[in-house]
Amino acid sequence: MITQAAGDLNMPVYVVGGWVRDLLLGRNSKDIDIVVIGSGIKLAHRITSGLTKKHKLSIFKNFGTANLRIGDWEIEFVGARKESYRADSRKPIVEDGSLEEDISRRDFTINAMAISLNQNDFGSLIDHYGGKKDLENKLIRTPLDPLITYSDDPLRMMRAVRFASQLDFKIDCDSFEAIKSNASRIKIVSMERIMDEFNKILLSPSPGKGLKMLRAAGLLSEFFPELDALHGVEVVDGKAHKDNFFHTIQVLDNLSEKTDDLWLRWSALLHDIAKPATKQFEPEAGWTFHGHEYLGAKMIPGIFKKLKLPLNEKMKYVRKMVLLHLRPIVLSQNIVTDSAVRRLLFEAGDDIDDLMTLCEADITSANEHKIKQYLKNFQLVREKLKEIEEKDRLRNWQPPISGEDIMETFDIKPGKQVGIIKTAIREAILEGEIPNEKKAAFDFMVKQGKKLGLTPKKVIN
Ligand code: CTP
C-alpha cells in the first residue's frame, strides 16, 4: 500500500528509527516512523484516499508531518530533513534533506537504521553507522561526534541512559565522556521530558543500573540533587555508615523483582531521602538517622512539585510509604504484639501489602545470616497481619461509633469532649482492650462519658 502510493508519486520511502531497532531485537512495536524523500503529508493523503478501513489521519502542517492511526497502529509520515541546532534551545532549524542527512542527525546508531519500502529493493536494510553490529554488541553509540549529538539535543543524554537501562546495553566510552561534559546542558530540557525518560529508567528490569549511570555521568545532580546527596560514606572513630545511594539502589532492584508498579518503585527510591539531613554521629550508638522517615515524608510534596510529578493520590501514596517504611521492620525485630500489628493495619489500610513488599526489599546487609533472620521474622509479621486482619477487619477501618453517635447519645455539641471519647474508643480497639464491635464500643463510650461527667440521653443499638 505504502510502496504503491510512494511509487505512484515517485517519492522514495523508508521505515526508520525505533521500529527497525525493535524489529531486529525481536520486539513488537506498533509505532512506525516513515521517511519520504518528498512530502510526508502528500504521501499520507495518497495512501488514505485508497483506504477502505477505518482510520484517522491528522496533519501537522507546521511540522510537515502526518499521523495515521489504523486500529492500534500509529504511522508517522515525514519528509527527509536535515537539522541544525542553536546553543540555547532543543528546537532545531529544519530544512529538506536526503535520507543520509536525515539518518545522520538521529540520536544513536541503533536508531539510525532504515528499511527500504521501495519496489526495487523492498526490505533491504540501510545501516550506514553500524547499528546492527551495535545491537549485537549491546552498545549505545552516536552516529556523529557524540559531543555534537548531545549538545544539539541534551535530552539524548537521558535517552542514552534509558536505552542502556531498558535493554541492558553499555554506553560507548566516548559517548559517556561526551555526556559528562555536556551534563549541565540538561537544564535546557523541560522537567516533564526529563521525567518521561526517568520514569522509563525506573520501569526498566533493573533500574539500579540506569540510576548509577545517571549519577556517574553527572546528570543526577543536575535535576535531582536530593537523590545524588545520598551518595558517600563518612567515617568517624573508624565507624562508617552505609552508602545510602547504593543501598537505595539495591532496595529498588530488590523491589523491582517483585513489582512493576511505578509508584511503589518511586517509594523505594525515596524511602531514605532524608538520611543526609538527619545524619548524626553519637559516640555510643555510632551513626543514626533518627526521624528520617518523618522528615522524608515531609519532603515528598516539594520533590514531586519540583520534578513536575503528579501532586495527586500518587504523591500521597509515596508520602505514606516513606512515612511507614520502618514500621514492619521494627515489628520484625521485636516481639510482634497484636496491638502493634493492629496499629500498622489501621495506618496502612489497603496499602499494607505494598508496604510489606517495600520493607522486605529494604532488608539488605552484607551478612547473609542476618538477612535470613530478618526475613524469617518478617514472615511472622505477615502471618500475624493475616490473622489480625481476619479477626479484627481493621483494613480501611471505620470506627464502630462515630462523632455523630457520641453527640446524639450525650446530647452535646461538637467540641473537645467528642474528640476525647472518639480517640479513647479508637485506642481501646487498637490496644485490644475491647473488640472492634458496636455494642462493646458503645458500652465503652458510656463509661468514658461518665468520666467526663456526661450521662447518656439516648440508647443506640
Ligand atoms: N530521535 C532522536 N533524538 C531524540 C528523540 C528521537 O534522534 N531526542 C529519533 C531516533 O531515531 C528515534 C526516533 O527519533 O528512534 C523516534 O523517536 P521516539 O519515537 O521518541 O523513540 P523510539 O526510538 O521509537 O523509542 P521509544 O518508543 O522507546 O521511545
Short mmCIF file of C-alpha atoms and ligand atoms in Angstrom, two decimals:
data_model
loop_
_atom_site.label_atom_id
_atom_site.label_comp_id
_atom_site.label_asym_id
_atom_site.label_seq_id
_atom_site.Cartn_x
_atom_site.Cartn_y
_atom_site.Cartn_z
CA MET A 1 0.00 0.00 0.00
CA ILE A 2 2.70 2.50 1.05
CA THR A 3 5.04 1.15 -1.62
CA GLN A 4 2.37 1.54 -4.31
CA ALA A 5 1.42 5.09 -3.30
CA ALA A 6 5.06 6.22 -2.99
CA GLY A 7 5.85 4.63 -6.38
CA ASP A 8 2.91 6.49 -7.97
CA LEU A 9 4.21 9.76 -6.55
CA ASN A 10 7.78 8.89 -7.43
CA MET A 11 8.89 9.50 -3.83
CA PRO A 12 11.41 7.05 -2.29
CA VAL A 13 10.15 5.88 1.10
CA TYR A 14 11.71 4.18 4.13
CA VAL A 15 10.74 2.98 7.58
CA VAL A 16 13.27 4.35 10.09
CA GLY A 17 14.22 4.58 13.76
CA GLY A 18 12.67 2.72 16.67
CA TRP A 19 10.55 0.31 14.64
CA VAL A 20 13.62 -1.01 12.74
CA ARG A 21 15.56 -1.32 16.01
CA ASP A 22 12.71 -3.21 17.66
CA LEU A 23 12.27 -5.50 14.66
CA LEU A 24 15.95 -6.52 14.86
CA LEU A 25 15.58 -7.00 18.62
CA GLY A 26 12.55 -9.22 18.08
CA ARG A 27 10.29 -6.75 19.90
CA ASN A 28 6.83 -5.93 18.62
CA SER A 29 6.13 -2.27 18.02
CA LYS A 30 3.03 -0.61 16.61
CA ASP A 31 4.64 2.84 16.20
CA ILE A 32 6.10 3.25 12.73
CA ASP A 33 8.11 6.25 11.50
CA ILE A 34 8.15 6.65 7.74
CA VAL A 35 10.61 8.96 6.00
CA VAL A 36 9.81 10.11 2.48
CA ILE A 37 12.09 11.87 0.02
CA GLY A 38 9.44 14.47 -0.69
CA SER A 39 6.29 15.44 1.22
CA GLY A 40 5.13 13.12 4.00
CA ILE A 41 1.74 14.85 4.01
CA LYS A 42 1.21 14.27 0.28
CA LEU A 43 2.07 10.57 0.65
CA ALA A 44 -0.27 10.16 3.63
CA HIS A 45 -3.14 11.74 1.66
CA ARG A 46 -2.47 9.48 -1.28
CA ILE A 47 -2.49 6.37 0.95
CA THR A 48 -5.67 7.26 2.81
CA SER A 49 -7.55 8.09 -0.39
CA GLY A 50 -7.36 4.39 -1.24
CA LEU A 51 -8.16 3.13 2.28
CA THR A 52 -11.44 1.41 2.99
CA LYS A 53 -10.54 0.53 6.59
CA LYS A 54 -11.49 2.80 9.50
CA HIS A 55 -8.63 5.21 10.15
CA LYS A 56 -7.79 8.66 11.45
CA LEU A 57 -5.41 10.99 9.64
CA SER A 58 -4.03 14.06 11.44
CA ILE A 59 -1.99 16.62 9.53
CA PHE A 60 0.52 18.91 11.26
CA LYS A 61 1.32 21.46 8.55
CA ASN A 62 3.76 23.44 10.71
CA PHE A 63 5.90 20.36 11.28
CA GLY A 64 5.33 18.91 7.81
CA THR A 65 4.14 15.63 9.34
CA ALA A 66 1.09 13.40 9.01
CA ASN A 67 -0.08 10.89 11.59
CA LEU A 68 -2.18 7.95 10.54
CA ARG A 69 -3.96 5.71 13.03
CA ILE A 70 -5.35 2.37 11.89
CA GLY A 71 -6.57 0.24 14.78
CA ASP A 72 -3.75 0.32 17.32
CA TRP A 73 -1.11 1.05 14.68
CA GLU A 74 0.29 4.56 14.57
CA ILE A 75 2.19 5.59 11.45
CA GLU A 76 4.01 8.91 11.23
CA PHE A 77 4.98 10.31 7.80
CA VAL A 78 7.65 12.96 7.42
CA GLY A 79 9.83 14.27 4.62
CA ALA A 80 13.57 13.60 4.99
CA ARG A 81 15.25 16.55 6.64
CA LYS A 82 18.44 17.95 7.95
CA GLU A 83 18.58 19.92 11.13
CA SER A 84 20.85 22.49 12.71
CA TYR A 85 20.74 23.49 16.34
CA ARG A 86 21.32 26.64 18.39
CA ALA A 87 23.10 26.65 21.73
CA ASP A 88 20.14 27.76 23.84
CA SER A 89 17.37 25.54 22.56
CA ARG A 90 16.43 21.98 21.71
CA LYS A 91 14.38 23.26 18.78
CA PRO A 92 16.35 22.80 15.56
CA ILE A 93 16.20 24.79 12.34
CA VAL A 94 14.82 22.25 9.88
CA GLU A 95 15.36 22.07 6.12
CA ASP A 96 14.63 19.41 3.49
CA GLY A 97 17.42 16.88 3.19
CA SER A 98 18.45 13.47 1.87
CA LEU A 99 17.88 10.12 3.61
CA GLU A 100 21.55 10.13 4.66
CA GLU A 101 21.22 13.58 6.21
CA ASP A 102 18.03 12.56 7.95
CA ILE A 103 19.58 9.43 9.41
CA SER A 104 22.83 11.06 10.49
CA ARG A 105 21.00 13.60 12.68
CA ARG A 106 19.44 10.82 14.77
CA ASP A 107 20.48 10.02 18.30
CA PHE A 108 22.02 6.53 18.29
CA THR A 109 23.32 4.11 15.71
CA ILE A 110 20.70 1.59 16.83
CA ASN A 111 18.03 4.19 15.99
CA ALA A 112 19.69 5.30 12.76
CA MET A 113 18.80 2.36 10.55
CA ALA A 114 16.21 2.32 7.80
CA ILE A 115 14.44 -0.34 5.76
CA SER A 116 13.53 0.41 2.18
CA LEU A 117 9.87 0.21 1.20
CA ASN A 118 10.66 0.87 -2.46
CA GLN A 119 9.79 -1.59 -5.18
CA ASN A 120 13.36 -2.04 -6.48
CA ASP A 121 14.94 -3.00 -3.13
CA PHE A 122 11.97 -3.61 -0.81
CA GLY A 123 13.01 -4.81 2.66
CA SER A 124 16.73 -4.04 2.36
CA LEU A 125 18.41 -2.63 5.44
CA ILE A 126 20.22 0.70 5.24
CA ASP A 127 22.75 0.83 8.04
CA HIS A 128 25.42 3.49 7.45
CA TYR A 129 26.62 3.66 11.04
CA GLY A 130 26.89 0.04 12.16
CA GLY A 131 23.61 -0.02 14.12
CA LYS A 132 23.10 -3.75 13.62
CA LYS A 133 26.55 -4.54 14.99
CA ASP A 134 25.95 -2.22 17.95
CA LEU A 135 22.70 -4.05 18.67
CA GLU A 136 24.62 -7.32 18.70
CA ASN A 137 27.38 -5.83 20.88
CA LYS A 138 24.78 -4.17 23.14
CA LEU A 139 26.26 -0.73 22.64
CA ILE A 140 24.79 2.79 22.71
CA ARG A 141 26.79 4.94 20.30
CA THR A 142 26.01 8.10 18.36
CA PRO A 143 26.26 8.22 14.55
CA LEU A 144 28.21 11.52 14.58
CA ASP A 145 30.64 13.06 17.08
CA PRO A 146 28.87 12.48 20.43
CA LEU A 147 29.80 15.97 21.62
CA ILE A 148 27.68 17.38 18.80
CA THR A 149 24.82 14.87 19.15
CA TYR A 150 24.35 15.55 22.89
CA SER A 151 24.95 19.24 22.73
CA ASP A 152 22.38 19.54 19.88
CA ASP A 153 19.70 17.85 21.93
CA PRO A 154 20.58 17.26 25.60
CA LEU A 155 17.50 15.07 26.14
CA ARG A 156 19.50 12.43 24.26
CA MET A 157 21.75 12.08 27.34
CA MET A 158 18.72 10.84 29.27
CA ARG A 159 17.71 8.66 26.32
CA ALA A 160 21.19 7.08 26.21
CA VAL A 161 20.88 6.04 29.84
CA ARG A 162 17.26 4.99 29.34
CA PHE A 163 18.06 2.67 26.40
CA ALA A 164 21.09 1.26 28.23
CA SER A 165 18.93 0.54 31.27
CA GLN A 166 15.92 -0.83 29.36
CA LEU A 167 17.95 -3.03 27.02
CA ASP A 168 20.83 -3.82 29.38
CA PHE A 169 23.33 -2.16 27.00
CA LYS A 170 26.59 -0.31 27.63
CA ILE A 171 27.16 3.30 26.69
CA ASP A 172 30.21 3.65 24.46
CA CYS A 173 33.17 5.31 26.29
CA ASP A 174 33.40 8.37 24.02
CA SER A 175 29.67 8.83 24.33
CA PHE A 176 29.81 8.59 28.11
CA GLU A 177 32.61 11.17 28.27
CA ALA A 178 30.60 13.47 26.00
CA ILE A 179 27.57 13.11 28.29
CA LYS A 180 29.75 14.01 31.27
CA SER A 181 31.00 17.16 29.61
CA ASN A 182 27.51 18.17 28.43
CA ALA A 183 25.63 17.18 31.60
CA SER A 184 24.87 20.73 32.69
CA ARG A 185 23.05 21.34 29.37
CA ILE A 186 20.23 19.08 30.59
CA LYS A 187 18.93 22.32 32.15
CA ILE A 188 17.53 23.46 28.79
CA VAL A 189 15.25 20.40 28.70
CA SER A 190 11.84 20.64 30.34
CA MET A 191 11.41 18.69 33.57
CA GLU A 192 8.39 16.86 32.08
CA ARG A 193 10.57 15.38 29.34
CA ILE A 194 13.35 14.51 31.77
CA MET A 195 10.79 12.71 33.95
CA ASP A 196 9.38 10.81 30.94
CA GLU A 197 12.80 9.28 30.46
CA PHE A 198 13.49 8.95 34.18
CA ASN A 199 10.25 7.01 34.67
CA LYS A 200 11.21 4.70 31.82
CA ILE A 201 14.53 4.10 33.59
CA LEU A 202 12.65 3.38 36.81
CA LEU A 203 10.43 0.90 34.98
CA SER A 204 13.31 -0.99 33.38
CA PRO A 205 14.05 -4.51 34.63
CA SER A 206 16.96 -3.43 36.88
CA PRO A 207 16.59 0.33 37.30
CA GLY A 208 19.66 0.49 39.56
CA LYS A 209 21.88 0.22 36.52
CA GLY A 210 20.40 3.34 34.93
CA LEU A 211 20.50 5.29 38.19
CA LYS A 212 24.17 4.51 38.68
CA MET A 213 24.85 5.73 35.15
CA LEU A 214 22.88 8.93 35.74
CA ARG A 215 24.97 9.64 38.82
CA ALA A 216 28.30 8.73 37.29
CA ALA A 217 27.55 10.92 34.26
CA GLY A 218 26.81 13.93 36.49
CA LEU A 219 23.20 14.15 35.27
CA LEU A 220 21.51 13.20 38.52
CA SER A 221 22.96 16.11 40.47
CA GLU A 222 21.62 18.48 37.80
CA PHE A 223 17.94 17.59 38.10
CA PHE A 224 17.65 15.54 41.30
CA PRO A 225 20.30 16.71 43.80
CA GLU A 226 18.43 15.22 46.78
CA LEU A 227 18.95 11.71 45.39
CA ASP A 228 22.55 12.41 44.46
CA ALA A 229 23.19 13.60 48.04
CA LEU A 230 22.56 10.07 49.34
CA HIS A 231 25.91 9.08 47.89
CA GLY A 232 29.01 8.95 50.06
CA VAL A 233 30.32 7.40 53.24
CA GLU A 234 31.58 9.26 56.28
CA VAL A 235 33.92 7.71 58.83
CA VAL A 236 34.27 8.87 62.45
CA ASP A 237 36.31 6.94 65.03
CA GLY A 238 36.72 4.17 62.49
CA LYS A 239 32.94 3.79 62.19
CA ALA A 240 31.40 4.18 58.73
CA HIS A 241 27.74 4.25 57.71
CA LYS A 242 26.27 2.58 54.61
CA ASP A 243 26.43 4.45 51.32
CA ASN A 244 22.76 5.35 51.17
CA PHE A 245 22.72 5.82 47.41
CA PHE A 246 23.90 2.28 46.74
CA HIS A 247 21.64 0.96 49.48
CA THR A 248 18.65 2.73 47.88
CA ILE A 249 19.53 1.25 44.52
CA GLN A 250 19.75 -2.22 45.96
CA VAL A 251 16.35 -1.78 47.60
CA LEU A 252 14.92 -0.56 44.30
CA ASP A 253 16.38 -3.51 42.38
CA ASN A 254 15.14 -5.97 45.04
CA LEU A 255 11.68 -4.44 44.83
CA SER A 256 11.71 -4.39 41.02
CA GLU A 257 11.95 -8.19 41.03
CA LYS A 258 8.56 -8.22 42.74
CA THR A 259 6.61 -5.36 41.15
CA ASP A 260 6.28 -3.19 38.02
CA ASP A 261 4.30 -0.56 39.90
CA LEU A 262 5.89 2.81 39.10
CA TRP A 263 4.81 4.49 42.33
CA LEU A 264 5.93 1.66 44.54
CA ARG A 265 9.29 1.92 42.76
CA TRP A 266 9.27 5.67 43.47
CA SER A 267 8.62 4.85 47.14
CA ALA A 268 11.70 2.63 47.20
CA LEU A 269 13.72 5.38 45.53
CA LEU A 270 12.68 7.96 48.12
CA HIS A 271 12.38 5.86 51.27
CA ASP A 272 15.67 7.10 52.75
CA ILE A 273 15.73 10.52 51.08
CA ALA A 274 16.04 12.37 54.42
CA LYS A 275 19.04 10.37 55.62
CA PRO A 276 21.61 13.06 54.73
CA ALA A 277 19.55 15.69 56.57
CA THR A 278 19.10 13.59 59.72
CA LYS A 279 22.56 12.01 59.91
CA GLN A 280 24.31 12.26 63.26
CA PHE A 281 27.25 10.60 64.91
CA GLU A 282 26.71 9.55 68.50
CA PRO A 283 29.82 8.23 70.29
CA GLU A 284 27.89 5.36 71.88
CA ALA A 285 25.45 4.39 69.15
CA GLY A 286 27.53 5.32 66.08
CA TRP A 287 25.71 6.73 63.04
CA THR A 288 22.00 7.46 63.44
CA PHE A 289 19.30 8.85 61.16
CA HIS A 290 16.60 9.50 63.73
CA GLY A 291 13.28 10.58 62.28
CA HIS A 292 14.37 10.24 58.65
CA GLU A 293 11.01 8.65 57.84
CA TYR A 294 9.11 11.70 59.18
CA LEU A 295 11.33 14.27 57.51
CA GLY A 296 11.40 12.16 54.34
CA ALA A 297 7.59 12.10 54.18
CA LYS A 298 7.58 15.87 54.66
CA MET A 299 9.98 16.32 51.74
CA ILE A 300 7.83 14.36 49.26
CA PRO A 301 5.38 17.10 48.14
CA GLY A 302 8.27 19.52 47.47
CA ILE A 303 10.21 16.91 45.50
CA PHE A 304 7.15 15.94 43.45
CA LYS A 305 6.44 19.60 42.71
CA LYS A 306 9.99 20.30 41.58
CA LEU A 307 10.15 17.19 39.43
CA LYS A 308 6.74 18.01 37.89
CA LEU A 309 5.30 14.69 39.06
CA PRO A 310 1.55 14.46 39.77
CA LEU A 311 0.51 16.15 43.00
CA ASN A 312 -2.42 13.81 43.50
CA GLU A 313 -3.14 10.43 45.12
CA LYS A 314 0.16 9.08 43.76
CA MET A 315 2.10 11.65 45.75
CA LYS A 316 0.08 10.90 48.89
CA TYR A 317 0.72 7.19 48.41
CA VAL A 318 4.51 7.69 48.12
CA ARG A 319 4.46 10.01 51.15
CA LYS A 320 2.63 7.37 53.18
CA MET A 321 5.06 4.62 52.12
CA VAL A 322 8.05 6.76 53.10
CA LEU A 323 6.47 7.60 56.45
CA LEU A 324 5.65 3.98 57.31
CA HIS A 325 8.64 2.23 55.73
CA LEU A 326 10.31 1.36 59.04
CA ARG A 327 7.25 0.07 60.83
CA PRO A 328 7.18 -3.57 59.69
CA ILE A 329 10.96 -3.79 60.13
CA VAL A 330 10.77 -2.57 63.70
CA LEU A 331 8.00 -5.08 64.26
CA SER A 332 10.11 -7.91 62.90
CA GLN A 333 12.93 -7.07 65.29
CA ASN A 334 10.79 -7.02 68.42
CA ILE A 335 8.18 -9.29 69.84
CA VAL A 336 5.23 -8.98 67.50
CA THR A 337 2.33 -7.83 69.64
CA ASP A 338 -1.26 -7.84 68.41
CA SER A 339 -1.70 -4.15 69.18
CA ALA A 340 1.38 -3.13 67.13
CA VAL A 341 0.06 -5.14 64.18
CA ARG A 342 -3.41 -3.61 64.60
CA ARG A 343 -1.91 -0.11 64.52
CA LEU A 344 0.03 -0.89 61.38
CA LEU A 345 -3.09 -2.23 59.65
CA PHE A 346 -5.03 0.81 60.75
CA GLU A 347 -2.47 3.26 59.35
CA ALA A 348 -1.54 1.45 56.14
CA GLY A 349 -5.07 0.46 55.13
CA ASP A 350 -5.25 -1.07 51.66
CA ASP A 351 -1.59 -0.25 51.04
CA ILE A 352 -0.40 -2.77 53.63
CA ASP A 353 0.69 -5.36 51.03
CA ASP A 354 2.73 -2.76 49.12
CA LEU A 355 4.29 -1.60 52.37
CA MET A 356 5.31 -5.15 53.22
CA THR A 357 6.84 -5.56 49.73
CA LEU A 358 8.83 -2.35 50.21
CA CYS A 359 10.02 -3.36 53.67
CA GLU A 360 11.11 -6.79 52.58
CA ALA A 361 13.14 -5.19 49.77
CA ASP A 362 14.68 -2.85 52.36
CA ILE A 363 16.31 -5.75 54.18
CA THR A 364 19.85 -5.51 52.84
CA SER A 365 23.02 -6.47 54.62
CA ALA A 366 26.39 -7.94 53.78
CA ASN A 367 25.63 -10.57 56.40
CA GLU A 368 23.64 -13.45 54.89
CA HIS A 369 22.79 -14.84 58.31
CA LYS A 370 21.29 -11.51 59.41
CA ILE A 371 19.19 -11.29 56.25
CA LYS A 372 17.86 -14.81 56.79
CA GLN A 373 16.94 -13.98 60.36
CA TYR A 374 15.14 -10.76 59.39
CA LEU A 375 13.25 -12.44 56.57
CA LYS A 376 12.15 -15.18 58.94
CA ASN A 377 10.86 -12.63 61.44
CA PHE A 378 9.22 -10.82 58.61
CA GLN A 379 7.31 -13.96 57.72
CA LEU A 380 6.00 -13.95 61.30
CA VAL A 381 4.79 -10.36 60.86
CA ARG A 382 2.99 -11.35 57.66
CA GLU A 383 1.29 -14.28 59.40
CA LYS A 384 0.27 -12.10 62.30
CA LEU A 385 -1.08 -9.46 59.93
CA LYS A 386 -3.23 -12.07 58.23
CA GLU A 387 -4.51 -13.42 61.50
CA ILE A 388 -5.40 -10.00 62.95
CA GLU A 389 -6.88 -8.81 59.67
CA GLU A 390 -9.21 -11.80 59.59
CA LYS A 391 -10.14 -11.37 63.21
CA ASP A 392 -10.47 -7.61 63.54
CA ARG A 393 -11.09 -6.42 59.96
CA LEU A 394 -9.02 -3.30 60.55
CA ARG A 395 -8.05 -2.57 56.95
CA ASN A 396 -9.65 0.77 56.00
CA TRP A 397 -11.15 0.81 59.42
CA GLN A 398 -14.16 2.97 60.23
CA PRO A 399 -14.77 3.32 63.98
CA PRO A 400 -17.97 1.48 65.07
CA ILE A 401 -19.09 4.64 66.93
CA SER A 402 -18.94 7.94 65.02
CA GLY A 403 -18.64 11.50 66.32
CA GLU A 404 -22.32 11.94 65.45
CA ASP A 405 -23.25 8.91 67.59
CA ILE A 406 -21.35 10.42 70.53
CA MET A 407 -23.09 13.81 70.18
CA GLU A 408 -26.53 12.23 69.87
CA THR A 409 -26.03 9.87 72.78
CA PHE A 410 -24.92 12.55 75.24
CA ASP A 411 -26.86 15.36 73.56
CA ILE A 412 -23.75 17.51 73.25
CA LYS A 413 -22.45 19.89 70.58
CA PRO A 414 -19.24 19.33 68.55
CA GLY A 415 -16.24 20.06 70.74
CA LYS A 416 -13.32 18.75 72.73
CA GLN A 417 -15.33 16.09 74.61
CA VAL A 418 -16.35 14.37 71.35
CA GLY A 419 -12.70 14.16 70.29
CA ILE A 420 -11.57 12.77 73.65
CA ILE A 421 -14.19 10.00 73.61
CA LYS A 422 -13.57 9.14 69.95
CA THR A 423 -9.82 8.81 70.50
CA ALA A 424 -10.36 6.72 73.64
CA ILE A 425 -12.57 4.27 71.68
CA ARG A 426 -10.03 4.00 68.85
CA GLU A 427 -7.14 3.42 71.26
CA ALA A 428 -9.09 0.78 73.20
CA ILE A 429 -9.80 -1.13 69.99
CA LEU A 430 -6.22 -0.86 68.70
CA GLU A 431 -4.83 -1.92 72.07
CA GLY A 432 -7.20 -4.89 72.07
CA GLU A 433 -8.98 -3.80 75.28
CA ILE A 434 -12.36 -4.06 73.56
CA PRO A 435 -13.35 -5.87 70.35
CA ASN A 436 -13.97 -3.98 67.11
CA GLU A 437 -17.75 -4.14 67.57
CA LYS A 438 -20.56 -1.63 68.01
CA LYS A 439 -22.00 -2.94 71.28
CA ALA A 440 -18.62 -3.11 73.04
CA ALA A 441 -17.67 0.32 71.71
CA PHE A 442 -20.99 1.77 72.89
CA ASP A 443 -20.56 0.46 76.44
CA PHE A 444 -17.01 1.78 76.48
CA MET A 445 -18.24 5.19 75.25
CA VAL A 446 -20.77 5.41 78.08
CA LYS A 447 -18.00 4.70 80.62
CA GLN A 448 -15.73 7.32 79.05
CA GLY A 449 -18.61 9.84 79.04
CA LYS A 450 -19.18 9.27 82.72
CA LYS A 451 -15.54 10.12 83.41
CA LEU A 452 -16.21 13.47 81.75
CA GLY A 453 -19.43 13.97 83.75
CA LEU A 454 -21.75 13.08 80.84
CA THR A 455 -24.87 10.89 81.01
CA PRO A 456 -26.39 9.18 78.01
CA LYS A 457 -29.70 10.63 76.78
CA LYS A 458 -30.24 8.11 74.04
CA VAL A 459 -29.52 4.44 73.54
CA ILE A 460 -28.41 3.15 70.15
CA ASN A 461 -28.19 -0.45 69.07
N1 CTP B 1 15.20 10.67 18.00
C1 CTP B 1 16.38 11.38 18.12
N2 CTP B 1 16.56 12.22 19.20
C2 CTP B 1 15.59 12.35 20.15
C3 CTP B 1 14.39 11.62 20.04
C4 CTP B 1 14.23 10.79 18.95
O1 CTP B 1 17.26 11.28 17.28
N3 CTP B 1 15.79 13.16 21.17
C5 CTP B 1 15.00 9.80 16.82
C6 CTP B 1 15.51 8.37 16.94
O2 CTP B 1 15.95 7.94 15.66
C7 CTP B 1 14.27 7.59 17.35
C8 CTP B 1 13.19 8.30 16.56
O3 CTP B 1 13.61 9.67 16.54
O4 CTP B 1 14.37 6.23 17.02
C9 CTP B 1 11.80 8.17 17.14
O5 CTP B 1 11.78 8.65 18.47
P1 CTP B 1 10.81 8.12 19.61
O6 CTP B 1 9.54 7.67 18.99
O7 CTP B 1 10.78 9.15 20.68
O8 CTP B 1 11.60 6.91 20.24
P2 CTP B 1 11.83 5.43 19.79
O9 CTP B 1 13.25 5.29 19.36
O10 CTP B 1 10.80 4.97 18.82
O11 CTP B 1 11.74 4.64 21.16
P3 CTP B 1 10.58 4.62 22.25
O12 CTP B 1 9.31 4.34 21.54
O13 CTP B 1 11.03 3.54 23.18
O14 CTP B 1 10.61 5.98 22.90
#
